[in-house]
Every structure is written in structure tokens, then in C-alpha cells.
PDB file of C-alpha atoms in Angstrom:
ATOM      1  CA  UNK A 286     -16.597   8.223 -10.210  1.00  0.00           C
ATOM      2  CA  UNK A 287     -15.488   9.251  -6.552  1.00  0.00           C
ATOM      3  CA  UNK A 288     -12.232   6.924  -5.691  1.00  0.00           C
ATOM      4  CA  UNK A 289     -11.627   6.079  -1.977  1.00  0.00           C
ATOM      5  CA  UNK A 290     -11.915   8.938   0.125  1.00  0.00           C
ATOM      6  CA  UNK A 291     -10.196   9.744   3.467  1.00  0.00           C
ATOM      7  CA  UNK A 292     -10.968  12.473   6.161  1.00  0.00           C
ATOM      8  CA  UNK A 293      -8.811  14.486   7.609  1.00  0.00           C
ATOM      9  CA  UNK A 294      -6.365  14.986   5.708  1.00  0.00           C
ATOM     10  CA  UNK A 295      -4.178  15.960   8.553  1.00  0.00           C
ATOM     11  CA  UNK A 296      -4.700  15.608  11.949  1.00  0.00           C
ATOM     12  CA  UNK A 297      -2.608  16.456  15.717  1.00  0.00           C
ATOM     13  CA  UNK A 298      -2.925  14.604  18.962  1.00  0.00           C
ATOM     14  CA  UNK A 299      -1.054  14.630  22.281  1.00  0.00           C
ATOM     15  CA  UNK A 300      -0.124  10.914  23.738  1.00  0.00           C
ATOM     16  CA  UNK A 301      -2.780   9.386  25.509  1.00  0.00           C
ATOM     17  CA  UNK A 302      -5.731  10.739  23.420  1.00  0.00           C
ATOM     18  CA  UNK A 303      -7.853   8.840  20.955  1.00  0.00           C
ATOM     19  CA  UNK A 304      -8.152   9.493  17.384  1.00  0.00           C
ATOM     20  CA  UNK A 305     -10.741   8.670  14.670  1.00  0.00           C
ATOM     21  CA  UNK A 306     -10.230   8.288  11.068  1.00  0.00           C
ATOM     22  CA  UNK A 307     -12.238   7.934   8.588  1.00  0.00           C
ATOM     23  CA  UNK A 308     -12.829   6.228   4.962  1.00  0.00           C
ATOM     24  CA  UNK A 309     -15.404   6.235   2.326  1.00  0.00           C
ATOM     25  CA  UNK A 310     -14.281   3.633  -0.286  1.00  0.00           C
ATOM     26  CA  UNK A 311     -14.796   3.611  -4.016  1.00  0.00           C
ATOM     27  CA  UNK A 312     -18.506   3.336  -5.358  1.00  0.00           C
ATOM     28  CA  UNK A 313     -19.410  -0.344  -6.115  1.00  0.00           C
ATOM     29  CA  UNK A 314     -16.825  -1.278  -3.412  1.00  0.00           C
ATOM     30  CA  UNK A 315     -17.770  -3.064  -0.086  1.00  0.00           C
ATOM     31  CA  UNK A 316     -14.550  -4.212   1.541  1.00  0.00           C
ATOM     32  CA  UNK A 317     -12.227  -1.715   3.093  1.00  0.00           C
ATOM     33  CA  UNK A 318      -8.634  -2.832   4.601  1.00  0.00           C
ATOM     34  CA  UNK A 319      -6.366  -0.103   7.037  1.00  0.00           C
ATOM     35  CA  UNK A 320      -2.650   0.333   6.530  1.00  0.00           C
ATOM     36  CA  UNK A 321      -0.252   2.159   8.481  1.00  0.00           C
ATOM     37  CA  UNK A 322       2.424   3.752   6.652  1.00  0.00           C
ATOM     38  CA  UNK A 323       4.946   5.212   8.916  1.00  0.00           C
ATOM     39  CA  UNK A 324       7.879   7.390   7.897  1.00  0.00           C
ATOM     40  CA  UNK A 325      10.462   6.029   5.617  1.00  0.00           C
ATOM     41  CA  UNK A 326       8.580   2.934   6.049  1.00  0.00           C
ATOM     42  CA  UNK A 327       6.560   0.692   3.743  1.00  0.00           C
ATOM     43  CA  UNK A 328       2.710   0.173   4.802  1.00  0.00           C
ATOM     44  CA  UNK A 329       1.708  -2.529   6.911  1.00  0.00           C
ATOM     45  CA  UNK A 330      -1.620  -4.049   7.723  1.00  0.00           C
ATOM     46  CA  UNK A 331      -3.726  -2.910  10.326  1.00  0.00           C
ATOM     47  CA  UNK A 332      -7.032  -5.088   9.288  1.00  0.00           C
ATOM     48  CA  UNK A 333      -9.811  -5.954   6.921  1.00  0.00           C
ATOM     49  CA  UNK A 334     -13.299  -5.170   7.314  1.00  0.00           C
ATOM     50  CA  UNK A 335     -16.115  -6.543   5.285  1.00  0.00           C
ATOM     51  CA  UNK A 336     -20.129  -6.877   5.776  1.00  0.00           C
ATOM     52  CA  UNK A 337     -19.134  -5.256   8.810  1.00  0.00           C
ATOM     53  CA  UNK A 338     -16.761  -7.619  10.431  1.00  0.00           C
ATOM     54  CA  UNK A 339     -12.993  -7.333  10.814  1.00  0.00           C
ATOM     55  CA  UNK A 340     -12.115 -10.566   8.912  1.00  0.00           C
ATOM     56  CA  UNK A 341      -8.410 -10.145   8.880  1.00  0.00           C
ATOM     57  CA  UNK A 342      -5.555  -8.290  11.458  1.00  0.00           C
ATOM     58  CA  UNK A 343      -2.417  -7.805  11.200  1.00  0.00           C
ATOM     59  CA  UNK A 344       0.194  -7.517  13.824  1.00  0.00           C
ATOM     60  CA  UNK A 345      -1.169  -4.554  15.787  1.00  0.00           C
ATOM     61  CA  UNK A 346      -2.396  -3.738  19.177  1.00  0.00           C
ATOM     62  CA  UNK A 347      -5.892  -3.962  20.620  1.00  0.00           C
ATOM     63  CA  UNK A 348      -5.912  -0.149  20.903  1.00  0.00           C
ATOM     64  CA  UNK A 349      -6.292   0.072  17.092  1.00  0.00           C
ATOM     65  CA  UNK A 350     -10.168  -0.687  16.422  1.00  0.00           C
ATOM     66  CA  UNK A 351     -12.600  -0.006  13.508  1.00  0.00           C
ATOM     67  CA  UNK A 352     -15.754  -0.142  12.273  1.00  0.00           C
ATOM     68  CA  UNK A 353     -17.359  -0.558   8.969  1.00  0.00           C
ATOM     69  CA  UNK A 354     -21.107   1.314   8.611  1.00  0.00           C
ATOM     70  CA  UNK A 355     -23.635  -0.776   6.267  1.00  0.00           C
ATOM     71  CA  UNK A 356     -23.010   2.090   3.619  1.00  0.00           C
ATOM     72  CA  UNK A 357     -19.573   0.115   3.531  1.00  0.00           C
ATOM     73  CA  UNK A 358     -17.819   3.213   5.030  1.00  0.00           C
ATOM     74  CA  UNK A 359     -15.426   2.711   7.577  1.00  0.00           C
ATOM     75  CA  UNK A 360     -13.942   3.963  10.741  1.00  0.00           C
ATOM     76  CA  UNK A 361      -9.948   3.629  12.456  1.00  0.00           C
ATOM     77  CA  UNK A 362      -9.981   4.472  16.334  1.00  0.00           C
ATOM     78  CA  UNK A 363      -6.711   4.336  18.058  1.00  0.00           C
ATOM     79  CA  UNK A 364      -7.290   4.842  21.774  1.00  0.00           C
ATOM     80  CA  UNK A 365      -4.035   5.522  24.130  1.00  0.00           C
ATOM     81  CA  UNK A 366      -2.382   7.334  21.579  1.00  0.00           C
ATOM     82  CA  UNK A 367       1.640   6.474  20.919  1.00  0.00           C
ATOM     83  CA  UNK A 368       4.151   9.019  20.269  1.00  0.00           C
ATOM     84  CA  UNK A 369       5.222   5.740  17.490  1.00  0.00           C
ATOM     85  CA  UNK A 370       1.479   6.009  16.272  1.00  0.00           C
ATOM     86  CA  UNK A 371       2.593   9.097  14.048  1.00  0.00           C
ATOM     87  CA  UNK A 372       2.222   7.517  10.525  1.00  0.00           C
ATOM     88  CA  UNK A 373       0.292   7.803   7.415  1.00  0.00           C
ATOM     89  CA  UNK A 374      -2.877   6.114   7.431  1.00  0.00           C
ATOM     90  CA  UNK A 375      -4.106   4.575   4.083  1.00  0.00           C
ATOM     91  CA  UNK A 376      -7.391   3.067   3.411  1.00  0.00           C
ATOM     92  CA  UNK A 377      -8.111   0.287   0.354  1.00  0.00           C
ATOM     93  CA  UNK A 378     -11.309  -0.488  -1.029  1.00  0.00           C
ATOM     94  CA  UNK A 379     -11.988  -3.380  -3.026  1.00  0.00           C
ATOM     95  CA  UNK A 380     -14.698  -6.059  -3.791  1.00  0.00           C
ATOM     96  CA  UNK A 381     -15.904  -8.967  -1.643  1.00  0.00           C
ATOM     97  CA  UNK A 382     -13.496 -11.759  -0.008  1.00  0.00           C
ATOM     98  CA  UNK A 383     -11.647 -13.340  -2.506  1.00  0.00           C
ATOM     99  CA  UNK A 384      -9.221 -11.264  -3.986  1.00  0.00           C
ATOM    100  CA  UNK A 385      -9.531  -8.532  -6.552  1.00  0.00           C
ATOM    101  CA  UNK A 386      -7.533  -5.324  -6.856  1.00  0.00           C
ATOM    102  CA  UNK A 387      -7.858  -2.538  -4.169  1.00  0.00           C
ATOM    103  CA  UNK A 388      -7.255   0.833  -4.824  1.00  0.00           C
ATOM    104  CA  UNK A 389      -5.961   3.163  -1.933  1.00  0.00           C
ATOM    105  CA  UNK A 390      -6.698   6.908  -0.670  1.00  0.00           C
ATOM    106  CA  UNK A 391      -4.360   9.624  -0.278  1.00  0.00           C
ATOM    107  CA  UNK A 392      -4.879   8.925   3.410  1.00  0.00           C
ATOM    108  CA  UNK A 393      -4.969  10.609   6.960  1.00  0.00           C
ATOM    109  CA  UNK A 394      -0.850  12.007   7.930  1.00  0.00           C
ATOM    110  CA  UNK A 395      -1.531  11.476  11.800  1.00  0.00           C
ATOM    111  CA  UNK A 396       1.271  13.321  13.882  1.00  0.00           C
ATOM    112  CA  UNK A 397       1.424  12.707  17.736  1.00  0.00           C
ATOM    113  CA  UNK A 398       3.278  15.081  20.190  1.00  0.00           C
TER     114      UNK A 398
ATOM    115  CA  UNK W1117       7.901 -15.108   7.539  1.00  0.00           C
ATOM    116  CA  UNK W1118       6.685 -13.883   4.741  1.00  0.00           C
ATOM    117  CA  UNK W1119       8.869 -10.758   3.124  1.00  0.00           C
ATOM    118  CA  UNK W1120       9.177  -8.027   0.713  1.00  0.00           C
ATOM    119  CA  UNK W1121      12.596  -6.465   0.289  1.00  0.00           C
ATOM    120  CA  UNK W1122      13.768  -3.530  -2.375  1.00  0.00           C
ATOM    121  CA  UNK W1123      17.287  -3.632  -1.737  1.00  0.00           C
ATOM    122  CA  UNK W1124      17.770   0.106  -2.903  1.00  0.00           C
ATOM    123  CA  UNK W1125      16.849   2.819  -0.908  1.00  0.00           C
ATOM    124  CA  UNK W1126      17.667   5.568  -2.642  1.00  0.00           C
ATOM    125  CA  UNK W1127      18.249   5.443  -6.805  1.00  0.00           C
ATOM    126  CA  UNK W1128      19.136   8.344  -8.908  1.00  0.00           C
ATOM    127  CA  UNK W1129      18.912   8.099 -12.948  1.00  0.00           C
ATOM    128  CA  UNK W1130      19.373  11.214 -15.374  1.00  0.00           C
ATOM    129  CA  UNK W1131      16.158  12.002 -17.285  1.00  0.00           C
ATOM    130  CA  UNK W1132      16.256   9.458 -20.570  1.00  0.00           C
ATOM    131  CA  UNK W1133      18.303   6.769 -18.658  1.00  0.00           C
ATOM    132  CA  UNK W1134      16.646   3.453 -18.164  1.00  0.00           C
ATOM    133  CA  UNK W1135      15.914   2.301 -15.113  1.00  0.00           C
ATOM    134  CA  UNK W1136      15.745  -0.786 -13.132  1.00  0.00           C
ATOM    135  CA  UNK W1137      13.829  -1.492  -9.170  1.00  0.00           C
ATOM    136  CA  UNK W1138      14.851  -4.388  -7.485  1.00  0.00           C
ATOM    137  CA  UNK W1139      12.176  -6.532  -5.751  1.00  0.00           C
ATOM    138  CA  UNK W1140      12.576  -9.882  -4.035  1.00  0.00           C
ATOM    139  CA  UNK W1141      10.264 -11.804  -2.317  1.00  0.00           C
ATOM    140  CA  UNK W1142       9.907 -14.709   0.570  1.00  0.00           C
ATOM    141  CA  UNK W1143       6.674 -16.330   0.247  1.00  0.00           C
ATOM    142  CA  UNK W1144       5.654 -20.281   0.721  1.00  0.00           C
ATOM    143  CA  UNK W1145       4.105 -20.193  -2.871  1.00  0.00           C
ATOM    144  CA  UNK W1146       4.296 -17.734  -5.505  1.00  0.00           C
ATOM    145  CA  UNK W1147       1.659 -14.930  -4.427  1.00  0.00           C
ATOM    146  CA  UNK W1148       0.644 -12.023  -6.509  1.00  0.00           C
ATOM    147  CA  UNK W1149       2.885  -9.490  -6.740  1.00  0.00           C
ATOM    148  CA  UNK W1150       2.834  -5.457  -7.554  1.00  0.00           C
ATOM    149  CA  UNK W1151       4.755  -2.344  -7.895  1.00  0.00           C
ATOM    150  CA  UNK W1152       2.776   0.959  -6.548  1.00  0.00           C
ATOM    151  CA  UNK W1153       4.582   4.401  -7.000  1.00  0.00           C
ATOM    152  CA  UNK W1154       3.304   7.562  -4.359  1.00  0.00           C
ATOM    153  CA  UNK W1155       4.169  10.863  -4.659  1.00  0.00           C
ATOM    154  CA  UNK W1156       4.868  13.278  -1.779  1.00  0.00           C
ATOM    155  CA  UNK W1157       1.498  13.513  -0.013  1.00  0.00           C
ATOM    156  CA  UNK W1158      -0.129  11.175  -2.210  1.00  0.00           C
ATOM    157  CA  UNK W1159      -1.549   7.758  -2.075  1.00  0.00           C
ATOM    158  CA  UNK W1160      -0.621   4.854  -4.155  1.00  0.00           C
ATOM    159  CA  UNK W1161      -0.619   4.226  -7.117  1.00  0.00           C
ATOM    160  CA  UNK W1162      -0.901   1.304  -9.024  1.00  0.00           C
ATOM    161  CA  UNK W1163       1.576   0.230 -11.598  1.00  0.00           C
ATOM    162  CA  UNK W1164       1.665  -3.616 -12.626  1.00  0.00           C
ATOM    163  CA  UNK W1165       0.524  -6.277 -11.204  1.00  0.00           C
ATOM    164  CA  UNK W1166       1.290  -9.959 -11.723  1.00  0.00           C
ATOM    165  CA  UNK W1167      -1.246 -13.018 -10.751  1.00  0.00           C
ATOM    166  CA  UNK W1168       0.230 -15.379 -13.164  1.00  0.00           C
ATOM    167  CA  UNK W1169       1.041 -16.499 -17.316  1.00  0.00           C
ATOM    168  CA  UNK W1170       3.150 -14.163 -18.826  1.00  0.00           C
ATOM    169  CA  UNK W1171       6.052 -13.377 -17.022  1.00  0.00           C
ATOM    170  CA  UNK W1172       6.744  -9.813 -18.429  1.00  0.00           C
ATOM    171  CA  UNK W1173       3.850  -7.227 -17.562  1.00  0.00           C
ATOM    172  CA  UNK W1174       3.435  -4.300 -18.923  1.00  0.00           C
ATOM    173  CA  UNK W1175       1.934  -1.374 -16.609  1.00  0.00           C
ATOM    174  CA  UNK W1176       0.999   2.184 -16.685  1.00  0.00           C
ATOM    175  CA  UNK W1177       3.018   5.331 -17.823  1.00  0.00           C
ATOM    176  CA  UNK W1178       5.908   3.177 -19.557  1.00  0.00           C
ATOM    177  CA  UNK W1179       6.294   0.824 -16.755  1.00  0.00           C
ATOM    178  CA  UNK W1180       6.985  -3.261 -17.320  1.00  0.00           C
ATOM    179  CA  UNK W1181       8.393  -5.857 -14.755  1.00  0.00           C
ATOM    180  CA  UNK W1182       9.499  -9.442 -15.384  1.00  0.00           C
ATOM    181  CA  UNK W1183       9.083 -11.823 -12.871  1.00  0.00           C
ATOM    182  CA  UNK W1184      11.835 -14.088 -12.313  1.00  0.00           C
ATOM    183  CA  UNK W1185      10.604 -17.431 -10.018  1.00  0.00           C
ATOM    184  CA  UNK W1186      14.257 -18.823  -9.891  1.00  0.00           C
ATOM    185  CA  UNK W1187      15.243 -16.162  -8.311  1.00  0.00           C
ATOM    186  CA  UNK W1188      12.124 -14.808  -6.599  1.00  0.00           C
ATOM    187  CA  UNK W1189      11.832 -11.361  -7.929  1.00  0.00           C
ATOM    188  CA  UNK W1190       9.933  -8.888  -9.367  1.00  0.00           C
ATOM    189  CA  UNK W1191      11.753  -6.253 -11.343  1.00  0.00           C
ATOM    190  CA  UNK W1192      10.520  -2.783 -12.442  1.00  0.00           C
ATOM    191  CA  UNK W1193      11.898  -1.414 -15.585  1.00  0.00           C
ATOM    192  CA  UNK W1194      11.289   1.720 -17.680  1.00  0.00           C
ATOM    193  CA  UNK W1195      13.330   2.016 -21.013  1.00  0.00           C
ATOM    194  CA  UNK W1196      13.631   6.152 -20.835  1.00  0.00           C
ATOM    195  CA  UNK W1197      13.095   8.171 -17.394  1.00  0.00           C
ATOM    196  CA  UNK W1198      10.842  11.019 -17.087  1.00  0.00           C
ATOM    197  CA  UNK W1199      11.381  14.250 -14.641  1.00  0.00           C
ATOM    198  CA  UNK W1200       7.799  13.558 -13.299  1.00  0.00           C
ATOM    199  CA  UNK W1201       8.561  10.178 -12.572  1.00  0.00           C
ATOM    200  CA  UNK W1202      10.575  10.936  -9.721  1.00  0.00           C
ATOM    201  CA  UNK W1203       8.616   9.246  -6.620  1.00  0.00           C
ATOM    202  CA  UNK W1204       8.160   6.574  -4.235  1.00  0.00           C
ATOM    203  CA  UNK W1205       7.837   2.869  -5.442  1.00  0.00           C
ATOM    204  CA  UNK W1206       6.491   0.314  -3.684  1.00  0.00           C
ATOM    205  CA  UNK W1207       6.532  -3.152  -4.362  1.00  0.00           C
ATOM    206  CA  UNK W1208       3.634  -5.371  -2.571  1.00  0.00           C
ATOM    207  CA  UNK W1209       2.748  -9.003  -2.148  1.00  0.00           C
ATOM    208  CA  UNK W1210      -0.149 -10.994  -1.321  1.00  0.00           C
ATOM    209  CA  UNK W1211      -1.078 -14.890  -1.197  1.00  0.00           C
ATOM    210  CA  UNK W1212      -4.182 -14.055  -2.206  1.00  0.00           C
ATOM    211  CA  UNK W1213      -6.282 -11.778   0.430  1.00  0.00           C
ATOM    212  CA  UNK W1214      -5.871  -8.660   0.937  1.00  0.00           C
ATOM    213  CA  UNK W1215      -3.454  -8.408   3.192  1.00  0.00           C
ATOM    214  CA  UNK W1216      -0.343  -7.113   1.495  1.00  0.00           C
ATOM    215  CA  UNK W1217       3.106  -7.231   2.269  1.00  0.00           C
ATOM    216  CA  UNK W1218       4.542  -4.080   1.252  1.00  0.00           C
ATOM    217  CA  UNK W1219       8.641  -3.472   0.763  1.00  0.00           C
ATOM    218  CA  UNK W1220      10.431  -0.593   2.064  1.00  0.00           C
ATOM    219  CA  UNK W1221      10.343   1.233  -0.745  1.00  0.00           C
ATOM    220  CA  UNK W1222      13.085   2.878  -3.372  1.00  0.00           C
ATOM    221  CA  UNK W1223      12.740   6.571  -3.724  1.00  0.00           C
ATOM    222  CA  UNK W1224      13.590   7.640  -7.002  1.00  0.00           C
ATOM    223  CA  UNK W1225      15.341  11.161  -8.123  1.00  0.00           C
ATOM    224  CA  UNK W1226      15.789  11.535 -11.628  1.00  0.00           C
ATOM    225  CA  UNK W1227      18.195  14.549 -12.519  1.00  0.00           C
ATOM    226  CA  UNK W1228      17.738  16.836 -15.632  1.00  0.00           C
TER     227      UNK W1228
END
């Protein structure tokens, strides 16, 4: 049984450009929530997407989007890219609304120059 | 505001020591609470969790944490330290989506 699944693993951008990231969560799994884990830093929040709509955000900018695919798959875009965007990215699967455990990917290490 | 602090940044603990992870928490009610460890380049992990009854949980690979509502924590414990579990730990909060609120996180460096 595949857990959640990120892609790349690593990835370089210059400031300005606009990065995709990607997450497949765990079989039998159709919400997926975005973290961002910057250095030295606990993860925070980004948002929660489920049957395709982002149903919760956290405190982040409108240049962070995503997208969730009706395979339950989902997609991070951060457009304008941040020298302070360089972070770990960590994606969490779990089942429907109300809460039940979520499991987390090894996630994306994003590093902007 | 809602809050998750470890207080420690940094512990070290010789291998076979016991060990102890301070977590407190600032939340309107009492939310669910966790402990996650990640290792260098790795995800998380999870350890405990605690939703509600029993107020000493018992987790993976040794692990147990008592929560304390008088004084709004959430302590990780491990009688005997291992080498390999030498890490980052987490510990996380939610009201009850799945939005967590994740501490700072106590890195852990066990010595032989």
C-alpha cells in the first residue's frame, strides 16, 4: 500500500518564477492538506483541499494556489516566487471532512536563489 | 491565538537515559493533540495521539505521553533512549479539522 507521495523531491528556482508541486495521497484517501515547513521551523498550514475545493487556508498569500484532480491528487503553485518561500513542503492525506488521522509525505525541499 | 510551544530546542540524553519533551498548548477547548518525530530528509512520523479518555497514551517504538489539562500539556516520555532515536519531534494540535498547529520542534541527540 503506496503512502502519500510527493514529486520532486528537490527542486531550484530564481525569485520571481513559479513553481509546481505535486502530491498523490494515500490509496483510499480523498482529502489532501499543504504545509510549509521552513527551516528550523515547525510546519504551518497552507490549505485543505477536498472534492476539489480548498475548504480551509491558513495564513498565506494569494500567490500560493492549488488544485486537487478528481483522482484526489493534488497540485501547490506558488507564483512570484520569494527568496522566504525556501521551505519544505509536506503534503497530508486523510479521509473526508470531519477529522480522522492524516499521514504526511517526505515532501518537496524547495530552495529559492 | 491558538499555540503550540516545545520549550526545548535542543535536548541531549545518553543512550539508556529516559527522556522527557515538553509540550504546552493554548487552545479555547481541549483539541487533539500529537507528537510526530522526522528524521533528516524525512517526513513525519506519527507517534501518539490523544482525542480524549485515558490520559496516558502509549505510542509507537517505546513512546507514551500524559496529558496534563491543569496545566495544558502534552508530555513525551521514553523510559530508555535509543541511538536511532535521535530526530526531530514535533508536537501538533488541532480543534478538530485538519488544520494543525504544529510546535517548533525539539531536536534530539542522544550520545553513545
Amino acid at each position: 500500500d503506496a503512502g502519500v507521495t510527493q514529486s520532486p523531491t528537490h527542486l531550484i528556482k530564481t525569485r520571481g518564477q513559479q513553481v509546481t508541486l505535486r502530491c498523490s495521497p494515500k490509496s483510499g484517501h480523498d482529502t489532501v492538506s499543504w504545509y510549509q515547513q521552513a527551516l528550523g521551523q515547525g510546519p504551518q498550514f497552507i490549505f485543505q483541499y477536498y472534492e476539489e475545493e480548498e475548504r480551509q487556508r491558513g495564513n498565506f498569500p494569494d500567490r500560493f494556489s492549488g488544485h486537487q484532480f478528481p483522482n484526489y491528487s493534488s497540485e501547490l503553485n506558488v507564483n512570484a516566487l520569494l527568496l522566504g518561500d525556501s521551505a519544505l513542503y509536506l503534503c497530508a492525506s486523510s479521509v473526508g471532512l470531519s477529522y480522522n488521522e492524516q499521514f504526511f509525505g517526505p515532501g518537496t525541499r524547495l530552495t529559492v536563489l | 491565538a491558538q499555540s503550540v510551544t516545545q520549550p526545548d530546542i535542543h535536548i541531549t540524553v545518553s543512550e539508556g537515559a529516559s527522556l522527557e519533551l515538553r509540550c504546552n498548548y493554548s487552545y479555547g477547548a481541549t483539541p487533539y493533540l500529537f507528537w510526530y518525530v522526522q528524521s533528516p530528509g524525512q517526513g513525519l512520523q506519527l507517534l501518539l495521539k490523544y482525542f480524549s479518555g485515558d490520559t496516558l497514551v502509549q505510542g509507537i517504538k517505546g513512546f507514551e505521553a500524559e496529558f496534563k489539562r491543569s496545566q495544558s500539556s502534552f508530555n513525551l516520555r521514553k523510559p530508555s533512549v535509543h541511538w536511532s532515536d535521535a530526530a526531530e519531534y514535533f508536537c501538533a494540535a488541532t480543534s478538530g479539522t485538519y488544520k494543525y498547529i504544529f510546535g517548533t520542534g525539539t531536536r534530539l541527540k542522544v550520545l553513545a
